[in-house]
Coordinates of C-alpha atoms and ligand atoms in Angstrom, one line a residue:
M906 CA -2.3 57.1 21.4
G907 CA -5.3 59.4 20.6
V908 CA -8.9 58.3 21.0
V909 CA -9.4 58.6 17.2
S910 CA -6.4 56.5 16.2
C911 CA -7.4 54.0 18.9
W912 CA -10.9 53.9 17.4
I913 CA -9.5 53.4 13.9
L914 CA -7.3 50.5 15.1
H915 CA -10.4 49.0 16.7
L916 CA -12.3 49.3 13.5
V917 CA -9.4 47.7 11.6
L918 CA -9.4 44.8 14.0
V919 CA -13.1 44.4 13.8
L920 CA -12.9 44.4 10.0
Q921 CA -10.1 41.9 10.0
L922 CA -12.1 39.7 12.3
Q923 CA -15.0 39.9 9.9
V924 CA -12.9 38.9 7.0
L925 CA -11.7 35.9 9.0
V926 CA -15.2 35.0 9.9
V927 CA -16.4 35.3 6.3
L928 CA -13.4 33.1 5.2
S929 CA -14.1 30.4 7.8
K930 CA -17.8 30.5 7.2
N931 CA -17.1 29.8 3.5
I932 CA -14.9 26.9 4.6
I933 CA -17.0 25.6 7.4
S934 CA -20.0 25.0 5.3
G935 CA -17.9 22.6 3.3
T936 CA -18.9 24.3 0.0
V937 CA -16.3 25.5 -2.4
P938 CA -17.5 27.9 -5.2
V939 CA -16.2 27.6 -8.8
G940 CA -13.2 29.8 -9.2
E941 CA -11.7 29.1 -5.8
S942 CA -8.1 27.9 -5.7
L943 CA -5.4 26.7 -3.3
T944 CA -1.7 27.1 -3.7
A945 CA 1.0 24.7 -2.4
S946 CA 3.3 26.9 -0.3
E947 CA 6.1 26.4 2.1
S948 CA 5.3 29.5 3.9
Q949 CA 1.5 29.3 4.4
Q950 CA 1.1 25.7 5.3
F951 CA -2.2 26.2 7.1
S952 CA -4.0 28.5 4.8
S953 CA -4.0 26.2 1.8
S954 CA -7.0 23.9 2.6
W955 CA -10.7 23.5 2.5
L956 CA -12.4 21.9 5.5
S957 CA -15.5 19.7 5.9
P958 CA -18.2 21.3 8.1
S959 CA -17.2 19.4 11.2
G960 CA -13.5 19.9 10.5
D961 CA -12.9 16.1 10.5
F962 CA -11.5 16.1 7.0
T963 CA -9.5 18.7 5.0
F964 CA -8.7 18.9 1.3
G965 CA -5.5 20.7 0.3
F966 CA -1.8 20.4 -0.3
R967 CA 0.4 18.4 2.1
K968 CA 4.2 18.7 2.3
I969 CA 5.7 15.2 2.0
K970 CA 9.1 14.5 3.6
P971 CA 11.7 13.4 2.7
N972 CA 10.8 13.9 -1.0
N973 CA 10.0 17.5 -0.3
G974 CA 7.2 17.9 -2.8
F975 CA 3.5 18.4 -2.1
T976 CA 0.6 16.1 -2.7
L977 CA -3.0 17.2 -3.3
S978 CA -4.9 15.2 -0.7
I979 CA -7.7 14.7 1.7
W980 CA -6.8 13.9 5.2
F981 CA -8.2 13.3 8.7
D982 CA -7.6 16.7 10.2
N983 CA -8.8 16.2 13.9
I984 CA -6.1 13.7 14.9
P985 CA -2.4 14.2 15.4
D986 CA -1.5 11.8 12.5
K987 CA -3.3 13.9 9.9
T988 CA -3.6 10.6 8.0
I989 CA -4.1 11.0 4.2
V990 CA -7.1 9.1 2.7
W991 CA -7.0 10.2 -0.9
H992 CA -4.4 11.9 -3.2
A993 CA -4.4 13.2 -6.8
Q994 CA -2.5 10.6 -8.9
T995 CA -0.5 13.1 -11.0
V996 CA 1.4 12.5 -14.2
N997 CA 4.6 13.2 -12.4
T998 CA 5.9 9.7 -12.5
T999 CA 9.1 10.1 -10.5
T1000 CA 7.5 10.9 -7.2
S1001 CA 3.9 11.9 -8.0
L1002 CA 4.6 15.0 -5.9
V1003 CA 4.1 18.5 -7.2
P1004 CA 6.4 21.5 -6.5
D1005 CA 6.0 24.6 -4.3
G1006 CA 3.7 27.1 -6.1
S1007 CA 1.5 24.4 -7.7
K1008 CA -2.2 25.4 -7.7
V1009 CA -5.5 23.6 -7.7
T1010 CA -8.5 25.5 -9.1
L1011 CA -12.2 24.5 -9.1
T1012 CA -13.4 25.1 -12.7
A1013 CA -16.8 24.8 -14.2
D1014 CA -15.6 22.8 -17.3
H1015 CA -13.0 20.4 -15.8
G1016 CA -13.8 20.4 -12.1
L1017 CA -10.5 20.3 -10.1
V1018 CA -7.5 21.3 -12.2
L1019 CA -4.0 21.0 -10.7
T1020 CA -1.2 23.0 -12.4
D1021 CA 2.5 23.5 -11.7
P1022 CA 3.9 27.0 -11.2
G1023 CA 4.5 27.3 -14.9
G1024 CA 0.7 26.7 -15.6
Q1025 CA 1.2 23.2 -17.0
Q1026 CA -1.6 20.8 -16.1
L1027 CA -0.5 18.0 -13.8
W1028 CA -3.9 16.4 -13.1
S1029 CA -7.6 17.1 -13.4
S1030 CA -10.8 15.3 -12.2
S1031 CA -12.1 13.4 -15.2
L1032 CA -15.7 14.4 -15.6
P1033 CA -18.3 12.4 -17.5
Q1034 CA -18.8 13.3 -21.2
I1035 CA -22.3 14.8 -20.6
R1036 CA -22.7 18.5 -21.1
S1037 CA -23.1 19.6 -17.6
S1038 CA -20.8 22.0 -15.8
V1039 CA -19.7 22.1 -12.2
S1040 CA -21.4 24.6 -10.0
R1041 CA -19.7 23.9 -6.6
G1042 CA -17.5 21.5 -4.7
L1043 CA -18.5 19.9 -1.4
I1044 CA -16.3 18.3 1.1
T1045 CA -18.4 16.1 3.4
D1046 CA -17.9 15.0 7.0
G1047 CA -17.4 11.5 5.7
G1048 CA -14.3 12.6 3.8
N1049 CA -15.7 12.7 0.3
F1050 CA -15.0 15.6 -2.1
R1051 CA -18.0 15.9 -4.5
L1052 CA -18.4 18.1 -7.5
L1053 CA -22.0 19.0 -8.1
S1054 CA -23.8 20.6 -11.0
E1055 CA -26.3 23.4 -10.7
H1056 CA -29.5 21.5 -10.8
S1057 CA -28.5 18.1 -9.4
D1058 CA -27.3 16.5 -6.2
V1059 CA -25.8 13.7 -8.2
A1060 CA -22.0 14.2 -8.2
L1061 CA -20.3 14.7 -11.6
W1062 CA -17.1 13.5 -9.9
S1063 CA -16.2 12.4 -6.3
S1064 CA -13.1 11.3 -4.5
F1065 CA -15.1 8.3 -3.2
A1066 CA -15.8 7.1 -6.8
N1067 CA -12.1 7.6 -7.6
P1068 CA -10.3 6.0 -4.7
T1069 CA -6.6 5.7 -4.3
D1070 CA -5.3 3.3 -1.6
T1071 CA -8.0 4.0 1.1
L1072 CA -11.6 3.3 1.8
L1073 CA -13.7 5.2 4.3
P1074 CA -17.1 4.2 5.8
T1075 CA -20.0 4.7 3.3
Q1076 CA -17.6 4.3 0.4
S1077 CA -18.0 1.3 -2.0
I1078 CA -16.3 -0.3 -5.0
E1079 CA -18.2 -1.5 -8.0
V1080 CA -17.4 -4.4 -10.3
R1081 CA -14.0 -3.6 -12.1
G1082 CA -13.2 -1.0 -9.5
N1083 CA -9.9 -1.2 -7.6
L1084 CA -7.7 0.4 -4.9
S1085 CA -4.0 0.7 -5.8
S1086 CA -1.2 0.7 -3.3
R1087 CA 1.4 3.5 -3.2
R1088 CA 4.9 2.8 -4.4
K1089 CA 6.3 3.5 -0.9
E1090 CA 4.9 5.1 2.2
T1091 CA 6.1 8.5 0.9
S1092 CA 6.0 7.8 -2.8
F1093 CA 2.5 8.5 -4.1
Q1094 CA 2.6 7.1 -7.5
K1095 CA 0.8 3.8 -8.0
G1096 CA 2.6 0.7 -6.7
R1097 CA 2.2 -2.9 -7.7
F1098 CA -0.7 -4.1 -5.5
R1099 CA -4.4 -3.9 -6.3
L1100 CA -7.6 -4.7 -4.4
R1101 CA -10.1 -5.4 -7.2
L1102 CA -13.7 -6.5 -7.5
G1103 CA -13.4 -8.5 -10.7
D1104 CA -15.8 -9.0 -13.6
D1105 CA -16.7 -12.4 -12.1
G1106 CA -17.7 -10.8 -8.8
D1107 CA -14.6 -12.0 -6.9
L1108 CA -12.8 -9.6 -4.6
Q1109 CA -9.1 -10.2 -4.9
L1110 CA -5.7 -8.8 -3.8
L1111 CA -3.4 -8.8 -6.8
T1112 CA 0.3 -8.2 -7.5
L1113 CA 1.6 -6.9 -10.8
N1114 CA 5.0 -6.9 -12.5
S1115 CA 6.9 -4.4 -10.3
E1116 CA 8.9 -3.1 -13.2
T1117 CA 6.3 -2.3 -15.8
L1118 CA 3.4 -1.8 -13.3
A1119 CA 1.2 -2.5 -16.3
E1120 CA -2.4 -3.2 -15.3
T1121 CA -2.3 -6.1 -17.7
D1122 CA 0.8 -7.7 -16.1
V1123 CA -1.1 -9.2 -13.2
Y1124 CA 1.0 -12.0 -11.7
F1125 CA -1.4 -13.6 -9.3
S1126 CA -3.9 -13.0 -6.6
Y1127 CA -3.0 -13.6 -2.9
Y1128 CA -6.5 -13.1 -1.4
S1129 CA -9.9 -14.1 -2.8
S1130 CA -13.4 -13.7 -1.4
N1131 CA -14.6 -16.6 -3.6
T1132 CA -17.7 -14.6 -4.4
N1133 CA -17.7 -15.6 -8.1
D1134 CA -20.7 -17.9 -8.1
P1135 CA -22.0 -17.3 -11.7
H1136 CA -25.6 -17.5 -10.4
N1137 CA -25.1 -14.8 -7.7
P1138 CA -21.8 -13.1 -8.1
G1139 CA -20.4 -10.2 -6.0
N1140 CA -21.8 -6.9 -7.2
R1141 CA -20.2 -4.3 -4.9
L1142 CA -17.7 -4.0 -2.0
V1143 CA -19.3 -2.0 0.8
F1144 CA -17.6 -0.3 3.7
N1145 CA -20.7 0.7 5.6
E1146 CA -21.3 3.6 8.0
T1147 CA -20.7 1.5 11.1
G1148 CA -17.4 0.1 9.8
Y1149 CA -18.4 -3.3 8.4
M1150 CA -16.9 -4.4 5.2
Y1151 CA -18.6 -6.9 2.9
V1152 CA -19.3 -7.9 -0.7
V1153 CA -23.0 -7.7 -1.6
M1154 CA -24.1 -10.2 -4.2
R1155 CA -26.3 -9.5 -7.2
D1156 CA -29.5 -10.6 -5.3
N1157 CA -28.8 -7.6 -2.9
R1158 CA -29.3 -9.8 0.1
T1159 CA -26.4 -12.2 0.4
R1160 CA -23.3 -10.8 1.9
F1161 CA -19.7 -12.0 2.3
Y1162 CA -18.0 -10.3 5.2
V1163 CA -14.3 -9.6 4.6
N1164 CA -13.9 -9.8 8.3
K1165 CA -16.4 -11.1 10.9
K1166 CA -15.2 -9.1 13.9
D1167 CA -17.6 -6.4 15.0
P1168 CA -16.1 -2.9 14.6
V1169 CA -15.8 -0.5 17.5
P1170 CA -18.7 2.1 17.6
S1171 CA -18.4 4.7 14.8
K1172 CA -19.9 7.3 17.1
D1173 CA -16.6 7.3 19.1
F1174 CA -14.1 6.0 16.5
Y1175 CA -12.9 6.9 13.0
H1176 CA -12.5 3.9 10.7
R1177 CA -10.4 3.5 7.6
A1178 CA -9.1 0.6 5.4
V1179 CA -5.9 0.9 3.4
L1180 CA -4.0 -1.1 0.9
H1181 CA -0.5 -0.6 2.2
F1182 CA 2.5 -0.2 -0.1
D1183 CA 3.7 -3.6 1.1
G1184 CA 0.5 -5.3 -0.1
V1185 CA -1.3 -5.7 3.2
F1186 CA -4.9 -4.6 3.3
S1187 CA -5.8 -3.4 6.8
Q1188 CA -8.7 -1.9 8.6
Y1189 CA -8.0 0.5 11.5
Y1190 CA -9.9 2.6 14.1
H1191 CA -8.9 5.7 15.9
P1192 CA -10.6 7.4 18.9
K1193 CA -12.3 10.6 17.9
R1194 CA -11.4 12.3 21.2
Q1195 CA -8.5 11.8 23.5
G1196 CA -9.3 9.7 26.6
L1197 CA -11.7 7.3 24.8
N1198 CA -9.0 4.7 24.8
N1199 CA -6.3 5.8 27.1
S1200 CA -4.0 3.0 26.2
N1201 CA -3.9 3.9 22.6
N1202 CA -4.5 7.3 21.1
G1203 CA -3.3 6.4 17.5
W1204 CA -4.7 4.0 14.9
S1205 CA -5.4 0.5 16.2
L1206 CA -5.5 -2.5 13.9
A1207 CA -9.0 -4.1 13.5
W1208 CA -7.9 -6.8 11.0
S1209 CA -5.7 -7.4 7.9
E1210 CA -5.7 -9.5 4.8
P1211 CA -3.6 -11.5 4.5
E1212 CA -2.8 -12.0 8.2
N1213 CA 0.7 -13.1 7.3
I1214 CA 1.8 -11.8 3.9
C1215 CA 5.3 -13.3 4.4
A1216 CA 3.7 -16.8 4.4
K1217 CA 1.6 -16.1 1.3
R1218 CA 3.2 -18.2 -1.3
F1219 CA 1.3 -21.5 -1.4
G1220 CA -2.4 -21.7 -0.9
P1221 CA -5.7 -21.9 -2.6
Y1222 CA -5.4 -18.4 -4.2
L1223 CA -2.0 -18.7 -5.7
D1224 CA -1.5 -20.4 -9.0
G1225 CA 1.4 -22.8 -9.3
N1226 CA 3.8 -20.5 -11.0
E1227 CA 6.6 -18.7 -9.2
L1228 CA 6.5 -15.3 -10.8
G1229 CA 7.4 -12.2 -8.9
N1230 CA 7.4 -11.8 -5.2
L1231 CA 5.1 -10.3 -2.6
A1232 CA 6.1 -7.8 0.2
C1233 CA 9.9 -8.2 -0.2
G1234 CA 12.0 -8.2 -3.3
F1235 CA 14.1 -11.0 -4.8
N1236 CA 16.7 -12.4 -2.4
N1237 CA 15.1 -10.4 0.4
I1238 CA 13.8 -12.1 3.5
C1239 CA 10.3 -11.3 4.8
I1240 CA 9.7 -11.0 8.6
L1241 CA 6.3 -10.3 9.9
R1242 CA 5.9 -7.7 12.7
D1243 CA 3.2 -7.7 15.4
N1244 CA 1.0 -5.2 13.4
H1245 CA 0.8 -7.8 10.5
R1246 CA 3.1 -5.6 8.4
P1247 CA 6.3 -7.1 7.0
K1248 CA 9.8 -5.9 7.2
C1249 CA 12.5 -7.1 4.9
E1250 CA 16.2 -8.0 5.5
C1251 CA 18.8 -8.9 2.9
P1252 CA 20.8 -12.1 3.8
E1253 CA 24.3 -11.6 5.0
R1254 CA 26.7 -10.9 2.1
F1255 CA 23.8 -9.4 0.1
L1256 CA 23.1 -5.7 -0.4
L1257 CA 20.0 -3.7 -1.4
V1258 CA 20.0 -2.9 -5.1
D1259 CA 18.4 0.4 -4.2
P1260 CA 19.7 1.5 -0.8
N1261 CA 16.6 3.6 -0.2
D1262 CA 14.2 0.8 -0.7
E1263 CA 14.5 -1.8 2.0
Y1264 CA 11.5 -3.7 0.4
G1265 CA 13.3 -4.0 -2.9
D1266 CA 15.7 -6.6 -4.3
C1267 CA 19.0 -7.8 -2.7
K1268 CA 22.1 -8.6 -4.8
P1269 CA 25.1 -10.6 -3.7
D1270 CA 28.4 -8.8 -2.9
F1271 CA 30.3 -11.5 -4.7
E1272 CA 30.4 -13.3 -8.1
M1273 CA 28.2 -16.3 -8.0
E1274 CA 29.4 -19.7 -9.1
T1275 CA 28.3 -20.6 -12.6
C1276 CA 28.4 -23.8 -14.5
G1277 CA 30.3 -23.3 -17.7
P1278 CA 33.2 -24.6 -19.7
G1279 CA 35.7 -23.6 -17.0
N1280 CA 33.7 -25.3 -14.3
N1281 CA 33.2 -29.0 -14.4
R1282 CA 32.1 -29.6 -10.8
T1283 CA 28.9 -31.6 -10.3
E1284 CA 27.6 -33.3 -7.2
T1285 CA 29.8 -36.2 -8.0
A1286 CA 33.0 -34.2 -8.3
N1287 CA 35.4 -33.5 -5.5
Q1288 CA 34.3 -30.9 -3.1
D1289 CA 36.0 -27.6 -3.5
A1290 CA 36.0 -25.9 -0.1
N1291 CA 38.7 -23.4 -1.0
L1292 CA 36.5 -21.0 -3.0
Y1293 CA 33.0 -21.2 -1.4
E1294 CA 31.6 -21.3 2.1
F1295 CA 28.1 -21.0 3.6
V1296 CA 26.3 -18.2 5.3
T1297 CA 23.7 -19.6 7.8
L1298 CA 20.2 -18.0 7.9
R1299 CA 18.5 -19.5 11.0
M1300 CA 14.7 -20.0 11.0
T1301 CA 14.7 -19.0 7.3
N1302 CA 13.0 -20.8 4.5
W1303 CA 12.7 -20.1 0.7
P1304 CA 9.8 -22.4 -0.2
S1305 CA 10.2 -21.9 -3.9
G1306 CA 12.9 -22.6 -6.5
D1307 CA 13.8 -26.2 -5.6
Y1308 CA 15.4 -28.5 -8.1
K1309 CA 16.5 -31.5 -5.9
R1310 CA 15.5 -33.0 -2.6
Y1311 CA 17.4 -35.4 -0.3
S1312 CA 16.0 -37.2 2.6
N1313 CA 17.7 -38.0 5.9
Y1314 CA 20.5 -35.5 5.4
D1315 CA 22.3 -33.6 8.2
E1316 CA 23.8 -30.2 7.9
G1317 CA 27.2 -31.5 6.7
R1318 CA 25.9 -33.6 3.9
C1319 CA 23.3 -30.9 2.9
K1320 CA 26.1 -28.3 2.5
A1321 CA 28.5 -30.7 0.8
T1322 CA 26.0 -31.6 -1.9
C1323 CA 25.5 -27.9 -2.7
L1324 CA 29.2 -27.1 -2.5
N1325 CA 30.0 -29.8 -5.1
D1326 CA 27.3 -28.7 -7.5
C1327 CA 27.8 -25.7 -9.7
F1328 CA 24.0 -25.4 -10.2
C1329 CA 23.4 -24.9 -6.5
G1330 CA 23.1 -21.5 -4.9
A1331 CA 21.7 -22.4 -1.5
V1332 CA 20.2 -25.3 0.4
V1333 CA 17.4 -25.4 2.9
L1334 CA 17.5 -28.0 5.6
G1335 CA 14.3 -28.7 7.5
R1336 CA 13.9 -30.2 11.0
D1337 CA 12.4 -33.2 9.1
R1338 CA 16.0 -33.7 7.7
F1339 CA 14.9 -33.0 4.1
C1340 CA 17.6 -31.1 2.3
W1341 CA 16.3 -28.9 -0.6
K1342 CA 18.6 -27.6 -3.3
K1343 CA 17.8 -24.2 -4.7
K1344 CA 18.7 -23.4 -8.2
K1345 CA 20.1 -20.1 -9.4
F1346 CA 19.3 -16.8 -7.9
P1347 CA 17.3 -14.7 -7.5
L1348 CA 15.2 -16.5 -4.9
S1349 CA 11.8 -15.2 -3.9
Y1350 CA 9.4 -15.7 -1.0
G1351 CA 12.1 -15.8 1.7
I1352 CA 10.6 -16.0 5.1
R1353 CA 12.1 -15.8 8.6
D1354 CA 9.9 -16.8 11.5
T1355 CA 10.7 -17.6 15.1
N1356 CA 8.6 -20.8 14.8
G1357 CA 10.4 -21.6 11.5
D1358 CA 11.6 -25.2 11.3
S1359 CA 14.2 -24.7 8.6
N1360 CA 17.6 -23.2 8.2
T1361 CA 19.0 -21.9 4.9
F1362 CA 22.7 -22.2 3.9
V1363 CA 23.7 -19.8 1.2
K1364 CA 26.7 -20.6 -0.9
V1365 CA 28.9 -17.5 -1.0
L1366 CA 32.4 -16.8 -2.3
K1367 CA 35.0 -16.9 0.5
L1368 CA 36.1 -13.4 1.3
G1369 CA 39.4 -12.8 -0.4
S1370 CA 38.8 -15.4 -3.1
R1371 CA 38.5 -14.9 -6.8
S1372 CA 36.8 -17.4 -8.9
Ligands
NAG369 C1 7.7 16.3 -10.0 O1 8.0 16.4 -8.6 C2 9.3 16.8 -8.3 C3 9.5 16.8 -6.8 O2 8.5 17.6 -6.1 C4 9.5 18.3 -8.8 O3 10.8 18.7 -8.5 C5 9.2 18.3 -10.3 O4 9.3 19.6 -10.7 C6 7.8 17.7 -10.6 N1 7.6 17.7 -12.0 C7 6.5 18.3 -12.5 C8 6.3 18.2 -14.0 O5 5.8 19.0 -11.8
NAG370 C1 -7.8 -0.5 -11.7 O1 -8.7 0.6 -12.1 C2 -8.1 1.5 -13.1 C3 -9.1 2.7 -13.2 O2 -10.4 2.3 -13.5 C4 -8.0 0.7 -14.3 O3 -7.4 1.5 -15.3 C5 -7.1 -0.5 -14.1 O4 -7.0 -1.3 -15.2 C6 -7.6 -1.3 -12.9 N1 -6.6 -2.3 -12.6 C7 -6.8 -3.6 -12.6 C8 -5.7 -4.5 -12.2 O5 -7.9 -4.1 -12.8
NAG371 C1 -23.6 -2.1 8.6 O1 -23.6 -3.5 8.5 C2 -23.9 -4.2 9.7 C3 -23.7 -5.7 9.5 O2 -24.4 -6.1 8.4 C4 -25.3 -3.8 10.2 O3 -25.5 -4.5 11.4 C5 -25.3 -2.3 10.3 O4 -26.7 -1.9 10.7 C6 -24.9 -1.6 9.1 N1 -24.8 -0.2 9.3 C7 -25.6 0.7 8.6 C8 -25.4 2.1 9.0 O5 -26.3 0.3 7.7
NAG372 C1 -30.4 -4.5 -6.4 O1 -30.3 -3.1 -6.0 C2 -30.1 -2.3 -7.1 C3 -29.9 -0.8 -6.7 O2 -30.4 -0.7 -5.4 C4 -31.2 -2.4 -8.1 O3 -31.0 -1.6 -9.3 C5 -31.4 -3.9 -8.6 O4 -32.5 -4.1 -9.4 C6 -31.5 -4.8 -7.3 N1 -31.4 -6.2 -7.8 C7 -32.2 -7.1 -7.3 C8 -32.0 -8.5 -7.8 O5 -33.1 -6.9 -6.4
NAG373 C1 -7.9 0.2 23.3 O1 -6.5 0.0 23.0 C2 -6.0 -1.2 23.3 C3 -4.5 -1.3 22.9 O2 -4.3 -0.9 21.6 C4 -6.8 -2.3 22.5 O3 -6.3 -3.6 22.9 C5 -8.3 -2.2 22.9 O4 -9.0 -3.1 22.1 C6 -8.8 -0.8 22.6 N1 -10.2 -0.7 23.0 C7 -11.1 -0.3 22.2 C8 -12.5 -0.2 22.7 O5 -10.8 0.0 21.0
NAG374 C1 36.0 -29.4 -18.3 O1 35.7 -30.5 -19.2 C2 35.9 -30.2 -20.6 C3 35.4 -31.4 -21.4 O2 35.7 -32.6 -20.8 C4 37.4 -30.0 -20.8 O3 37.7 -29.7 -22.1 C5 37.9 -28.8 -19.9 O4 39.3 -28.7 -20.0 C6 37.5 -29.1 -18.4 N1 37.8 -27.9 -17.7 C7 38.4 -27.9 -16.5 C8 38.7 -26.6 -15.9 O5 38.8 -28.9 -16.0

């Protein structure tokens, strides 16, 4: 290679390096000029993002498996998990994911605009009506994406003011504001749980009708801060810089701490609070550098509400009605894991309605007995053991849906009274020898617990029988 060509190669390298430096400078300041855009791409996974100055947070497209679409998100970028803390809630209602080639552009008039490869708009930041245009975007080291106008540091829009399922330190929720859970861990459309600071100042966890997901179809609340004193109601939910979460009342002095535990130092740990797709609201911390906590380099649980979502059925915050379900669908049994998160298991002889949703409803694999003209059996009639038998669910209770109770029954009598009654779908027998008859399915609020003091006997059609 000649001296000249070597020199040219050197020049080219230097120029390329400069281009790289310019690009990363642009990104490292955290400022995004109007006109910049990012494209969701299978091939250039790492180029499609804007970083906060410290590199702690990144804004861009994330590929989501197994659905194989992208979500426009903000995530923790300095940890292996790359945990997502905000996502654009697009109009794509099937998955809320966007396809390869989708593009987000920072515009003066509409702020962030997300379009699909055909140019169709999928989402945009909703700016206030005032006539003020965006001059730049700013991604902060706290994980907030802010859109600023030329002459003001007041954001026209920010990801913190439009939260999805996560709160970060320094973020707050005003009266009427809420977080919404995802549909599933990998389905980014809104699910059926909300954390809301209500008009009356009360902070509540709510569950909605899981089918309509209409914001007006609120079934009940399963957590309440009780900060609805009309003389000094809750005014704002604060997640402060050091990781405390509290409701500040209208007098600006009184606080209700969602959890009283002191958080680990925010100098060394990241904090986040998330309303999970299963309805559990949890705060976590994560070491900022490896070696700070050798025993655990991932997210550790600080606290969660409720502590046992499987047991949330009765209690001061639930109204008496038995609408809906919580973490697990109808006929599905809730089992609490060590991390305060539930898993769900269909009873024997029941199958998931949607095989891909283990948190969904379970349906029987047999025809259930019905009371009708062709069936005259009541509890007084002769027992018909030829058609039906019982599946035993140990340590399992269904605390709702009773229609009859018998005291001092043993297992034999409890089963027999159900077998002889065409209304009866299952019986629960407690250690206290109370036998509870459950009316027709679906049952809700099933719970299995190693300390449980009840067994459930489900009346199922004998294999090989036809009713
Ligand atoms: C919705 O997401 C799916 C999965 O990524 C994709 O195939 C589809 O094209 C999207 N629809 C729109 C309108 O972007
Ligand atoms: C949650 O907030 C959204 C956006 O402000 C609002 O449309 C919705 O009605 C709220 N949901 C509830 C249950 O309050
Ligand atoms: C956050 O709240 C706690 C508890 O009230 C307080 O001790 C701490 O100083 C607050 N942190 C900041 C940065 O204000
Ligand atoms: C509470 O603080 C807000 C904003 O900081 C202020 O507008 C309001 O007047 C204060 N209220 C009281 C009762 O001090
Ligand atoms: C370190 O991790 C362990 C195990 O998760 C946890 O029990 C402990 O509280 C952590 N220490 C700190 C300071 O977070
Ligand atoms: C059930 O009772 C009705 C009315 O007494 C009678 O007409 C019918 O035949 C009975 N059905 C059976 C299966 O015994």
